[in-house]
Amino acid sequence: MSRLNKHLKSYQYAWRGILLAFRNENNMLFHLVAAILVIVLNTLLQVNKFDWLITLLLIGLAWTAEIFNTAIETLANRVTEQQDPLIGKTKDLASGAVLVICLFALICAAIIYFPYFLLLIN
């Protein structure tokens, strides 16, 4: 297989991974709904380009963190289904990373949207 074919094949695997995350993880559905709401809100409020970029970046970071979390949990479950303190700690750390980015996304959303809501009120 040529280098180009291998490279192109890697995109197929990557897309499959994204689809698996959305099909198998309930949290990914929540992130998708949140992303759609953000996009609708950005459109309705006619946010500026910078605010669009920040919100899209945060959506991408949250999705990426959730996919990594899913990958870590899947691998950990493959190692053992039994209760293991180290695996439990690893899963909690990965889950915590998702929570951190989501909390910061909420803080950024408040900072971004507050001025737009003030303009609507006045």
Short mmCIF file of C-alpha atoms in Angstrom, two decimals:
data_model
loop_
_atom_site.label_atom_id
_atom_site.label_comp_id
_atom_site.label_asym_id
_atom_site.label_seq_id
_atom_site.Cartn_x
_atom_site.Cartn_y
_atom_site.Cartn_z
CA MET A 1 0.00 0.00 0.00
CA SER A 2 1.42 3.39 -0.95
CA ARG A 3 2.03 6.15 1.57
CA LEU A 4 -0.83 8.18 0.11
CA ASN A 5 -3.23 5.25 0.39
CA LYS A 6 -2.16 4.64 3.99
CA HIS A 7 -2.65 8.32 4.76
CA LEU A 8 -6.10 8.37 3.16
CA LYS A 9 -7.04 5.16 4.99
CA SER A 10 -6.18 6.85 8.30
CA TYR A 11 -8.97 9.38 7.66
CA GLN A 12 -11.42 6.52 7.31
CA TYR A 13 -10.35 5.19 10.72
CA ALA A 14 -10.59 8.68 12.23
CA TRP A 15 -14.12 9.22 10.92
CA ARG A 16 -15.09 5.78 12.18
CA GLY A 17 -13.78 6.76 15.63
CA ILE A 18 -15.83 9.96 15.64
CA LEU A 19 -18.96 8.09 14.55
CA LEU A 20 -18.37 5.42 17.22
CA ALA A 21 -18.14 8.11 19.88
CA PHE A 22 -21.42 9.68 18.79
CA ARG A 23 -23.19 6.31 18.47
CA ASN A 24 -21.99 4.77 21.72
CA GLU A 25 -21.53 7.61 24.17
CA ASN A 26 -24.55 9.34 25.70
CA ASN A 27 -22.38 12.29 26.68
CA MET A 28 -21.47 12.89 23.04
CA LEU A 29 -25.18 13.37 22.27
CA PHE A 30 -25.32 15.96 25.06
CA HIS A 31 -22.24 17.70 23.58
CA LEU A 32 -23.84 17.64 20.12
CA VAL A 33 -27.06 19.22 21.41
CA ALA A 34 -25.05 21.84 23.29
CA ALA A 35 -23.03 22.60 20.15
CA ILE A 36 -26.20 23.02 18.09
CA LEU A 37 -27.62 25.37 20.74
CA VAL A 38 -24.41 27.42 20.71
CA ILE A 39 -24.47 27.66 16.92
CA VAL A 40 -28.11 28.74 16.94
CA LEU A 41 -27.45 31.27 19.71
CA ASN A 42 -24.40 32.64 17.88
CA THR A 43 -26.52 33.06 14.76
CA LEU A 44 -29.45 34.70 16.55
CA LEU A 45 -27.21 37.07 18.49
CA GLN A 46 -25.07 37.75 15.40
CA VAL A 47 -21.89 37.33 17.42
CA ASN A 48 -18.66 38.64 15.92
CA LYS A 49 -16.05 36.52 14.20
CA PHE A 50 -13.80 36.32 17.27
CA ASP A 51 -16.65 35.05 19.45
CA TRP A 52 -17.55 32.50 16.77
CA LEU A 53 -13.97 31.26 16.76
CA ILE A 54 -13.83 30.96 20.54
CA THR A 55 -17.12 29.08 20.77
CA LEU A 56 -16.21 26.72 17.92
CA LEU A 57 -12.80 26.08 19.49
CA LEU A 58 -14.46 25.24 22.81
CA ILE A 59 -16.91 22.88 21.09
CA GLY A 60 -13.97 21.13 19.43
CA LEU A 61 -12.07 20.89 22.69
CA ALA A 62 -15.06 19.43 24.54
CA TRP A 63 -15.68 16.86 21.81
CA THR A 64 -11.99 15.97 21.69
CA ALA A 65 -11.79 15.57 25.47
CA GLU A 66 -14.87 13.33 25.43
CA ILE A 67 -13.45 11.18 22.64
CA PHE A 68 -10.15 10.79 24.53
CA ASN A 69 -12.11 9.95 27.68
CA THR A 70 -14.05 7.31 25.76
CA ALA A 71 -10.85 5.85 24.31
CA ILE A 72 -9.23 5.64 27.75
CA GLU A 73 -12.33 4.02 29.27
CA THR A 74 -12.56 1.52 26.40
CA LEU A 75 -8.93 0.54 26.75
CA ALA A 76 -9.19 0.31 30.54
CA ASN A 77 -12.25 -1.93 30.25
CA ARG A 78 -10.32 -4.15 27.85
CA VAL A 79 -7.51 -4.54 30.39
CA THR A 80 -9.88 -5.71 33.11
CA GLU A 81 -13.56 -5.58 33.94
CA GLN A 82 -12.74 -6.08 37.64
CA GLN A 83 -12.54 -3.20 40.06
CA ASP A 84 -9.00 -1.86 40.01
CA PRO A 85 -8.07 1.29 41.95
CA LEU A 86 -5.49 2.45 39.40
CA ILE A 87 -7.84 1.97 36.45
CA GLY A 88 -10.60 3.69 38.40
CA LYS A 89 -8.28 6.61 39.07
CA THR A 90 -7.33 6.77 35.38
CA LYS A 91 -10.98 6.81 34.32
CA ASP A 92 -11.78 9.51 36.88
CA LEU A 93 -8.88 11.66 35.65
CA ALA A 94 -10.03 11.36 32.04
CA SER A 95 -13.59 12.18 33.03
CA GLY A 96 -12.31 15.12 35.08
CA ALA A 97 -10.56 16.50 32.02
CA VAL A 98 -13.89 16.59 30.18
CA LEU A 99 -15.51 18.36 33.10
CA VAL A 100 -12.72 20.95 33.27
CA ILE A 101 -13.05 21.94 29.61
CA CYS A 102 -16.83 22.02 29.88
CA LEU A 103 -16.74 24.25 32.98
CA PHE A 104 -14.33 26.62 31.27
CA ALA A 105 -16.58 26.58 28.19
CA LEU A 106 -19.50 27.65 30.39
CA ILE A 107 -17.45 30.46 31.90
CA CYS A 108 -16.37 31.60 28.43
CA ALA A 109 -19.98 31.43 27.23
CA ALA A 110 -21.07 33.68 30.08
CA ILE A 111 -18.32 36.17 29.25
CA ILE A 112 -19.12 36.08 25.52
CA TYR A 113 -22.91 36.21 25.72
CA PHE A 114 -23.38 38.66 28.60
CA PRO A 115 -22.70 41.79 26.48
CA TYR A 116 -24.99 40.52 23.70
CA PHE A 117 -27.82 39.94 26.18
CA LEU A 118 -27.28 43.40 27.65
CA LEU A 119 -27.73 44.87 24.17
CA LEU A 120 -31.00 42.97 23.79
CA ILE A 121 -32.29 44.29 27.09
CA ASN A 122 -31.44 47.93 26.33
#
